[in-house]
Amino acid sequence: MDRRTSIMKLTQATRSLLAKAIKESLARYTQESMETEVLTDIHLQPDPNTGELTIFDDDDNVLAVITVDEWNENGGGNFYEGAEKVLASVLGDMKEAGDLDNLTLMKPYSFVMVDAEKETIAELLLVDDDTLLLNEELLKGLDQELDDFLDNLMNK
């Protein structure tokens, strides 16, 4: 089993740990502070060597650090690809559950995954009232739909 496969199958306890760490890192941006913060990105930095996930803001202030033991227990594979899928899934679940609704962050803002050099690897979630990020699932079949539309338009 490669690392990508094993990351995709993290236990529910580990997924809950990730969600809890993200919630705790955002606690300073809740309604209690009452002041809207300008923040464009929340950075999530998984480390394939230590299994740590560091969460920090635009100014590189560390908001949370946790160790994901399951990331350490499995070797090989494409670590970042697997971590991206898991983190995007956890964030998507949090958004659906309303965990990101009461933050005092000015929209739009993003959750991005970065590497050790803090270079963006992937945008995990864009939080905005009016913007929708395109992804594979949303784009599935779009080519055929566009072809059908154009054929229909040309035949009229």
mmCIF file with all atom_site columns, C-alpha atoms in Angstrom:
data_model
loop_
_atom_site.group_PDB
_atom_site.id
_atom_site.type_symbol
_atom_site.label_atom_id
_atom_site.label_alt_id
_atom_site.label_comp_id
_atom_site.label_asym_id
_atom_site.label_entity_id
_atom_site.label_seq_id
_atom_site.pdbx_PDB_ins_code
_atom_site.Cartn_x
_atom_site.Cartn_y
_atom_site.Cartn_z
_atom_site.occupancy
_atom_site.B_iso_or_equiv
_atom_site.pdbx_formal_charge
_atom_site.auth_seq_id
_atom_site.auth_comp_id
_atom_site.auth_asym_id
_atom_site.auth_atom_id
_atom_site.pdbx_PDB_model_num
ATOM 1   C CA . MET A 1 1   ? 0.000   0.000  0.000   1.00 0.00 ? 1   MET A CA 1
ATOM 2   C CA . ASP A 1 2   ? 1.507   3.336  -0.978  1.00 0.00 ? 2   ASP A CA 1
ATOM 3   C CA . ARG A 1 3   ? 1.345   6.503  1.085   1.00 0.00 ? 3   ARG A CA 1
ATOM 4   C CA . ARG A 1 4   ? -1.302  8.079  -1.158  1.00 0.00 ? 4   ARG A CA 1
ATOM 5   C CA . THR A 1 5   ? -3.671  5.176  -0.650  1.00 0.00 ? 5   THR A CA 1
ATOM 6   C CA . SER A 1 6   ? -3.111  5.076  3.092   1.00 0.00 ? 6   SER A CA 1
ATOM 7   C CA . ILE A 1 7   ? -3.634  8.829  3.471   1.00 0.00 ? 7   ILE A CA 1
ATOM 8   C CA . MET A 1 8   ? -6.920  8.512  1.661   1.00 0.00 ? 8   MET A CA 1
ATOM 9   C CA . LYS A 1 9   ? -7.991  5.983  4.284   1.00 0.00 ? 9   LYS A CA 1
ATOM 10  C CA . LEU A 1 10  ? -7.202  7.885  7.459   1.00 0.00 ? 10  LEU A CA 1
ATOM 11  C CA . THR A 1 11  ? -9.242  6.771  10.420  1.00 0.00 ? 11  THR A CA 1
ATOM 12  C CA . GLN A 1 12  ? -12.242 8.807  11.457  1.00 0.00 ? 12  GLN A CA 1
ATOM 13  C CA . ALA A 1 13  ? -10.370 9.687  14.660  1.00 0.00 ? 13  ALA A CA 1
ATOM 14  C CA . THR A 1 14  ? -7.524  11.185 12.607  1.00 0.00 ? 14  THR A CA 1
ATOM 15  C CA . ARG A 1 15  ? -9.940  13.094 10.369  1.00 0.00 ? 15  ARG A CA 1
ATOM 16  C CA . SER A 1 16  ? -11.606 14.433 13.546  1.00 0.00 ? 16  SER A CA 1
ATOM 17  C CA . LEU A 1 17  ? -8.184  15.424 14.905  1.00 0.00 ? 17  LEU A CA 1
ATOM 18  C CA . LEU A 1 18  ? -7.476  17.366 11.701  1.00 0.00 ? 18  LEU A CA 1
ATOM 19  C CA . ALA A 1 19  ? -10.859 19.122 11.874  1.00 0.00 ? 19  ALA A CA 1
ATOM 20  C CA . LYS A 1 20  ? -10.336 19.962 15.563  1.00 0.00 ? 20  LYS A CA 1
ATOM 21  C CA . ALA A 1 21  ? -6.889  21.445 14.864  1.00 0.00 ? 21  ALA A CA 1
ATOM 22  C CA . ILE A 1 22  ? -8.279  23.559 12.034  1.00 0.00 ? 22  ILE A CA 1
ATOM 23  C CA . LYS A 1 23  ? -11.172 24.763 14.231  1.00 0.00 ? 23  LYS A CA 1
ATOM 24  C CA . GLU A 1 24  ? -8.770  25.636 17.049  1.00 0.00 ? 24  GLU A CA 1
ATOM 25  C CA . SER A 1 25  ? -6.503  27.518 14.648  1.00 0.00 ? 25  SER A CA 1
ATOM 26  C CA . LEU A 1 26  ? -9.511  29.591 13.555  1.00 0.00 ? 26  LEU A CA 1
ATOM 27  C CA . ALA A 1 27  ? -10.776 30.269 17.092  1.00 0.00 ? 27  ALA A CA 1
ATOM 28  C CA . ARG A 1 28  ? -9.168  33.708 17.131  1.00 0.00 ? 28  ARG A CA 1
ATOM 29  C CA . TYR A 1 29  ? -11.327 34.653 14.130  1.00 0.00 ? 29  TYR A CA 1
ATOM 30  C CA . THR A 1 30  ? -14.741 33.948 15.668  1.00 0.00 ? 30  THR A CA 1
ATOM 31  C CA . GLN A 1 31  ? -17.645 36.277 16.430  1.00 0.00 ? 31  GLN A CA 1
ATOM 32  C CA . GLU A 1 32  ? -16.294 36.999 19.938  1.00 0.00 ? 32  GLU A CA 1
ATOM 33  C CA . SER A 1 33  ? -13.480 39.101 18.470  1.00 0.00 ? 33  SER A CA 1
ATOM 34  C CA . MET A 1 34  ? -16.132 41.159 16.605  1.00 0.00 ? 34  MET A CA 1
ATOM 35  C CA . GLU A 1 35  ? -13.474 42.761 14.434  1.00 0.00 ? 35  GLU A CA 1
ATOM 36  C CA . THR A 1 36  ? -13.348 41.642 10.826  1.00 0.00 ? 36  THR A CA 1
ATOM 37  C CA . GLU A 1 37  ? -9.871  40.433 9.972   1.00 0.00 ? 37  GLU A CA 1
ATOM 38  C CA . VAL A 1 38  ? -8.341  40.836 6.542   1.00 0.00 ? 38  VAL A CA 1
ATOM 39  C CA . LEU A 1 39  ? -6.730  37.531 5.760   1.00 0.00 ? 39  LEU A CA 1
ATOM 40  C CA . THR A 1 40  ? -6.358  36.151 2.281   1.00 0.00 ? 40  THR A CA 1
ATOM 41  C CA . ASP A 1 41  ? -5.033  32.683 3.012   1.00 0.00 ? 41  ASP A CA 1
ATOM 42  C CA . ILE A 1 42  ? -4.825  30.143 5.787   1.00 0.00 ? 42  ILE A CA 1
ATOM 43  C CA . HIS A 1 43  ? -1.824  27.940 5.079   1.00 0.00 ? 43  HIS A CA 1
ATOM 44  C CA . LEU A 1 44  ? -1.729  24.226 5.857   1.00 0.00 ? 44  LEU A CA 1
ATOM 45  C CA . GLN A 1 45  ? 1.757   22.747 5.692   1.00 0.00 ? 45  GLN A CA 1
ATOM 46  C CA . PRO A 1 46  ? 1.948   18.950 5.964   1.00 0.00 ? 46  PRO A CA 1
ATOM 47  C CA . ASP A 1 47  ? 5.440   17.559 6.511   1.00 0.00 ? 47  ASP A CA 1
ATOM 48  C CA . PRO A 1 48  ? 6.076   14.145 4.914   1.00 0.00 ? 48  PRO A CA 1
ATOM 49  C CA . ASN A 1 49  ? 9.166   13.604 7.094   1.00 0.00 ? 49  ASN A CA 1
ATOM 50  C CA . THR A 1 50  ? 7.637   14.222 10.530  1.00 0.00 ? 50  THR A CA 1
ATOM 51  C CA . GLY A 1 51  ? 3.911   13.779 9.930   1.00 0.00 ? 51  GLY A CA 1
ATOM 52  C CA . GLU A 1 52  ? 3.276   17.232 11.354  1.00 0.00 ? 52  GLU A CA 1
ATOM 53  C CA . LEU A 1 53  ? 0.633   19.604 10.042  1.00 0.00 ? 53  LEU A CA 1
ATOM 54  C CA . THR A 1 54  ? 1.382   23.274 10.700  1.00 0.00 ? 54  THR A CA 1
ATOM 55  C CA . ILE A 1 55  ? -1.372  25.822 10.202  1.00 0.00 ? 55  ILE A CA 1
ATOM 56  C CA . PHE A 1 56  ? -0.432  29.487 9.882   1.00 0.00 ? 56  PHE A CA 1
ATOM 57  C CA . ASP A 1 57  ? -1.795  32.807 8.659   1.00 0.00 ? 57  ASP A CA 1
ATOM 58  C CA . ASP A 1 58  ? -0.624  35.270 5.997   1.00 0.00 ? 58  ASP A CA 1
ATOM 59  C CA . ASP A 1 59  ? 1.947   36.757 8.369   1.00 0.00 ? 59  ASP A CA 1
ATOM 60  C CA . ASP A 1 60  ? 3.461   33.328 9.116   1.00 0.00 ? 60  ASP A CA 1
ATOM 61  C CA . ASN A 1 61  ? 1.999   33.303 12.631  1.00 0.00 ? 61  ASN A CA 1
ATOM 62  C CA . VAL A 1 62  ? 1.637   29.662 13.649  1.00 0.00 ? 62  VAL A CA 1
ATOM 63  C CA . LEU A 1 63  ? -1.985  28.985 14.578  1.00 0.00 ? 63  LEU A CA 1
ATOM 64  C CA . ALA A 1 64  ? -1.688  25.246 15.295  1.00 0.00 ? 64  ALA A CA 1
ATOM 65  C CA . VAL A 1 65  ? 0.678   22.295 14.966  1.00 0.00 ? 65  VAL A CA 1
ATOM 66  C CA . ILE A 1 66  ? -0.415  18.675 15.207  1.00 0.00 ? 66  ILE A CA 1
ATOM 67  C CA . THR A 1 67  ? 1.206   15.358 14.416  1.00 0.00 ? 67  THR A CA 1
ATOM 68  C CA . VAL A 1 68  ? -0.714  12.964 12.216  1.00 0.00 ? 68  VAL A CA 1
ATOM 69  C CA . ASP A 1 69  ? 0.724   9.602  13.241  1.00 0.00 ? 69  ASP A CA 1
ATOM 70  C CA . GLU A 1 70  ? -0.822  7.829  10.250  1.00 0.00 ? 70  GLU A CA 1
ATOM 71  C CA . TRP A 1 71  ? 1.252   10.018 7.926   1.00 0.00 ? 71  TRP A CA 1
ATOM 72  C CA . ASN A 1 72  ? 4.391   8.728  9.689   1.00 0.00 ? 72  ASN A CA 1
ATOM 73  C CA . GLU A 1 73  ? 3.389   5.084  9.655   1.00 0.00 ? 73  GLU A CA 1
ATOM 74  C CA . ASN A 1 74  ? 3.200   4.733  5.885   1.00 0.00 ? 74  ASN A CA 1
ATOM 75  C CA . GLY A 1 75  ? 6.034   5.189  3.420   1.00 0.00 ? 75  GLY A CA 1
ATOM 76  C CA . GLY A 1 76  ? 6.325   5.796  -0.309  1.00 0.00 ? 76  GLY A CA 1
ATOM 77  C CA . GLY A 1 77  ? 3.777   7.168  -2.727  1.00 0.00 ? 77  GLY A CA 1
ATOM 78  C CA . ASN A 1 78  ? 2.836   10.744 -3.436  1.00 0.00 ? 78  ASN A CA 1
ATOM 79  C CA . PHE A 1 79  ? 2.444   12.255 0.019   1.00 0.00 ? 79  PHE A CA 1
ATOM 80  C CA . TYR A 1 80  ? 1.273   15.705 -1.073  1.00 0.00 ? 80  TYR A CA 1
ATOM 81  C CA . GLU A 1 81  ? -1.374  14.382 -3.458  1.00 0.00 ? 81  GLU A CA 1
ATOM 82  C CA . GLY A 1 82  ? -2.880  12.232 -0.723  1.00 0.00 ? 82  GLY A CA 1
ATOM 83  C CA . ALA A 1 83  ? -2.639  14.971 1.899   1.00 0.00 ? 83  ALA A CA 1
ATOM 84  C CA . GLU A 1 84  ? -4.330  17.411 -0.484  1.00 0.00 ? 84  GLU A CA 1
ATOM 85  C CA . LYS A 1 85  ? -7.299  15.093 -0.979  1.00 0.00 ? 85  LYS A CA 1
ATOM 86  C CA . VAL A 1 86  ? -7.714  14.447 2.736   1.00 0.00 ? 86  VAL A CA 1
ATOM 87  C CA . LEU A 1 87  ? -7.365  18.087 3.784   1.00 0.00 ? 87  LEU A CA 1
ATOM 88  C CA . ALA A 1 88  ? -9.734  19.271 1.041   1.00 0.00 ? 88  ALA A CA 1
ATOM 89  C CA . SER A 1 89  ? -12.242 16.636 2.140   1.00 0.00 ? 89  SER A CA 1
ATOM 90  C CA . VAL A 1 90  ? -11.993 17.615 5.826   1.00 0.00 ? 90  VAL A CA 1
ATOM 91  C CA . LEU A 1 91  ? -12.369 21.313 4.965   1.00 0.00 ? 91  LEU A CA 1
ATOM 92  C CA . GLY A 1 92  ? -15.317 20.558 2.675   1.00 0.00 ? 92  GLY A CA 1
ATOM 93  C CA . ASP A 1 93  ? -17.000 18.632 5.483   1.00 0.00 ? 93  ASP A CA 1
ATOM 94  C CA . MET A 1 94  ? -16.360 21.522 7.871   1.00 0.00 ? 94  MET A CA 1
ATOM 95  C CA . LYS A 1 95  ? -17.873 24.002 5.420   1.00 0.00 ? 95  LYS A CA 1
ATOM 96  C CA . GLU A 1 96  ? -20.940 21.794 4.902   1.00 0.00 ? 96  GLU A CA 1
ATOM 97  C CA . ALA A 1 97  ? -21.361 21.493 8.680   1.00 0.00 ? 97  ALA A CA 1
ATOM 98  C CA . GLY A 1 98  ? -21.276 25.292 9.047   1.00 0.00 ? 98  GLY A CA 1
ATOM 99  C CA . ASP A 1 99  ? -18.013 25.322 10.999  1.00 0.00 ? 99  ASP A CA 1
ATOM 100 C CA . LEU A 1 100 ? -16.692 28.173 8.827   1.00 0.00 ? 100 LEU A CA 1
ATOM 101 C CA . ASP A 1 101 ? -19.858 30.304 8.888   1.00 0.00 ? 101 ASP A CA 1
ATOM 102 C CA . ASN A 1 102 ? -19.218 32.435 11.975  1.00 0.00 ? 102 ASN A CA 1
ATOM 103 C CA . LEU A 1 103 ? -15.686 33.551 11.258  1.00 0.00 ? 103 LEU A CA 1
ATOM 104 C CA . THR A 1 104 ? -14.889 37.249 11.166  1.00 0.00 ? 104 THR A CA 1
ATOM 105 C CA . LEU A 1 105 ? -12.671 36.932 8.130   1.00 0.00 ? 105 LEU A CA 1
ATOM 106 C CA . MET A 1 106 ? -13.334 39.185 5.170   1.00 0.00 ? 106 MET A CA 1
ATOM 107 C CA . LYS A 1 107 ? -14.372 37.082 2.186   1.00 0.00 ? 107 LYS A CA 1
ATOM 108 C CA . PRO A 1 108 ? -12.998 35.741 -0.027  1.00 0.00 ? 108 PRO A CA 1
ATOM 109 C CA . TYR A 1 109 ? -10.274 33.807 1.735   1.00 0.00 ? 109 TYR A CA 1
ATOM 110 C CA . SER A 1 110 ? -8.666  30.474 0.968   1.00 0.00 ? 110 SER A CA 1
ATOM 111 C CA . PHE A 1 111 ? -7.233  27.438 2.654   1.00 0.00 ? 111 PHE A CA 1
ATOM 112 C CA . VAL A 1 112 ? -4.079  26.528 0.760   1.00 0.00 ? 112 VAL A CA 1
ATOM 113 C CA . MET A 1 113 ? -1.641  23.680 1.144   1.00 0.00 ? 113 MET A CA 1
ATOM 114 C CA . VAL A 1 114 ? 2.015   24.691 1.038   1.00 0.00 ? 114 VAL A CA 1
ATOM 115 C CA . ASP A 1 115 ? 5.311   22.829 1.000   1.00 0.00 ? 115 ASP A CA 1
ATOM 116 C CA . ALA A 1 116 ? 8.380   23.312 3.227   1.00 0.00 ? 116 ALA A CA 1
ATOM 117 C CA . GLU A 1 117 ? 9.378   26.440 1.257   1.00 0.00 ? 117 GLU A CA 1
ATOM 118 C CA . LYS A 1 118 ? 5.844   27.806 1.754   1.00 0.00 ? 118 LYS A CA 1
ATOM 119 C CA . GLU A 1 119 ? 5.133   27.563 -1.957  1.00 0.00 ? 119 GLU A CA 1
ATOM 120 C CA . THR A 1 120 ? 1.493   26.865 -2.722  1.00 0.00 ? 120 THR A CA 1
ATOM 121 C CA . ILE A 1 121 ? 0.886   23.285 -3.796  1.00 0.00 ? 121 ILE A CA 1
ATOM 122 C CA . ALA A 1 122 ? -2.906  23.411 -3.973  1.00 0.00 ? 122 ALA A CA 1
ATOM 123 C CA . GLU A 1 123 ? -5.892  25.555 -3.120  1.00 0.00 ? 123 GLU A CA 1
ATOM 124 C CA . LEU A 1 124 ? -7.948  23.360 -0.822  1.00 0.00 ? 124 LEU A CA 1
ATOM 125 C CA . LEU A 1 125 ? -11.018 25.526 -0.294  1.00 0.00 ? 125 LEU A CA 1
ATOM 126 C CA . LEU A 1 126 ? -12.113 29.015 -1.289  1.00 0.00 ? 126 LEU A CA 1
ATOM 127 C CA . VAL A 1 127 ? -14.584 30.564 1.112   1.00 0.00 ? 127 VAL A CA 1
ATOM 128 C CA . ASP A 1 128 ? -16.698 33.149 -0.640  1.00 0.00 ? 128 ASP A CA 1
ATOM 129 C CA . ASP A 1 129 ? -20.405 33.744 -0.877  1.00 0.00 ? 129 ASP A CA 1
ATOM 130 C CA . ASP A 1 130 ? -20.440 34.215 -4.636  1.00 0.00 ? 130 ASP A CA 1
ATOM 131 C CA . THR A 1 131 ? -17.504 32.234 -6.017  1.00 0.00 ? 131 THR A CA 1
ATOM 132 C CA . LEU A 1 132 ? -17.415 28.552 -6.846  1.00 0.00 ? 132 LEU A CA 1
ATOM 133 C CA . LEU A 1 133 ? -14.135 26.771 -7.532  1.00 0.00 ? 133 LEU A CA 1
ATOM 134 C CA . LEU A 1 134 ? -14.156 24.451 -10.498 1.00 0.00 ? 134 LEU A CA 1
ATOM 135 C CA . ASN A 1 135 ? -13.007 20.928 -9.794  1.00 0.00 ? 135 ASN A CA 1
ATOM 136 C CA . GLU A 1 136 ? -12.917 17.607 -11.620 1.00 0.00 ? 136 GLU A CA 1
ATOM 137 C CA . GLU A 1 137 ? -16.319 16.530 -10.361 1.00 0.00 ? 137 GLU A CA 1
ATOM 138 C CA . LEU A 1 138 ? -17.959 19.764 -11.454 1.00 0.00 ? 138 LEU A CA 1
ATOM 139 C CA . LEU A 1 139 ? -16.273 19.682 -14.859 1.00 0.00 ? 139 LEU A CA 1
ATOM 140 C CA . LYS A 1 140 ? -17.093 16.039 -15.535 1.00 0.00 ? 140 LYS A CA 1
ATOM 141 C CA . GLY A 1 141 ? -18.999 15.865 -18.848 1.00 0.00 ? 141 GLY A CA 1
ATOM 142 C CA . LEU A 1 142 ? -18.624 19.584 -19.568 1.00 0.00 ? 142 LEU A CA 1
ATOM 143 C CA . ASP A 1 143 ? -16.907 18.991 -22.923 1.00 0.00 ? 143 ASP A CA 1
ATOM 144 C CA . GLN A 1 144 ? -19.817 16.897 -24.158 1.00 0.00 ? 144 GLN A CA 1
ATOM 145 C CA . GLU A 1 145 ? -22.372 19.410 -22.894 1.00 0.00 ? 145 GLU A CA 1
ATOM 146 C CA . LEU A 1 146 ? -20.575 22.254 -24.667 1.00 0.00 ? 146 LEU A CA 1
ATOM 147 C CA . ASP A 1 147 ? -20.312 20.234 -27.884 1.00 0.00 ? 147 ASP A CA 1
ATOM 148 C CA . ASP A 1 148 ? -24.032 19.410 -27.733 1.00 0.00 ? 148 ASP A CA 1
ATOM 149 C CA . PHE A 1 149 ? -24.888 23.061 -27.074 1.00 0.00 ? 149 PHE A CA 1
ATOM 150 C CA . LEU A 1 150 ? -22.778 24.280 -29.996 1.00 0.00 ? 150 LEU A CA 1
ATOM 151 C CA . ASP A 1 151 ? -24.205 21.633 -32.331 1.00 0.00 ? 151 ASP A CA 1
ATOM 152 C CA . ASN A 1 152 ? -27.706 22.622 -31.292 1.00 0.00 ? 152 ASN A CA 1
ATOM 153 C CA . LEU A 1 153 ? -26.913 26.307 -31.778 1.00 0.00 ? 153 LEU A CA 1
ATOM 154 C CA . MET A 1 154 ? -25.367 25.752 -35.231 1.00 0.00 ? 154 MET A CA 1
ATOM 155 C CA . ASN A 1 155 ? -28.323 23.685 -36.414 1.00 0.00 ? 155 ASN A CA 1
ATOM 156 C CA . LYS A 1 156 ? -30.860 26.414 -35.689 1.00 0.00 ? 156 LYS A CA 1
#
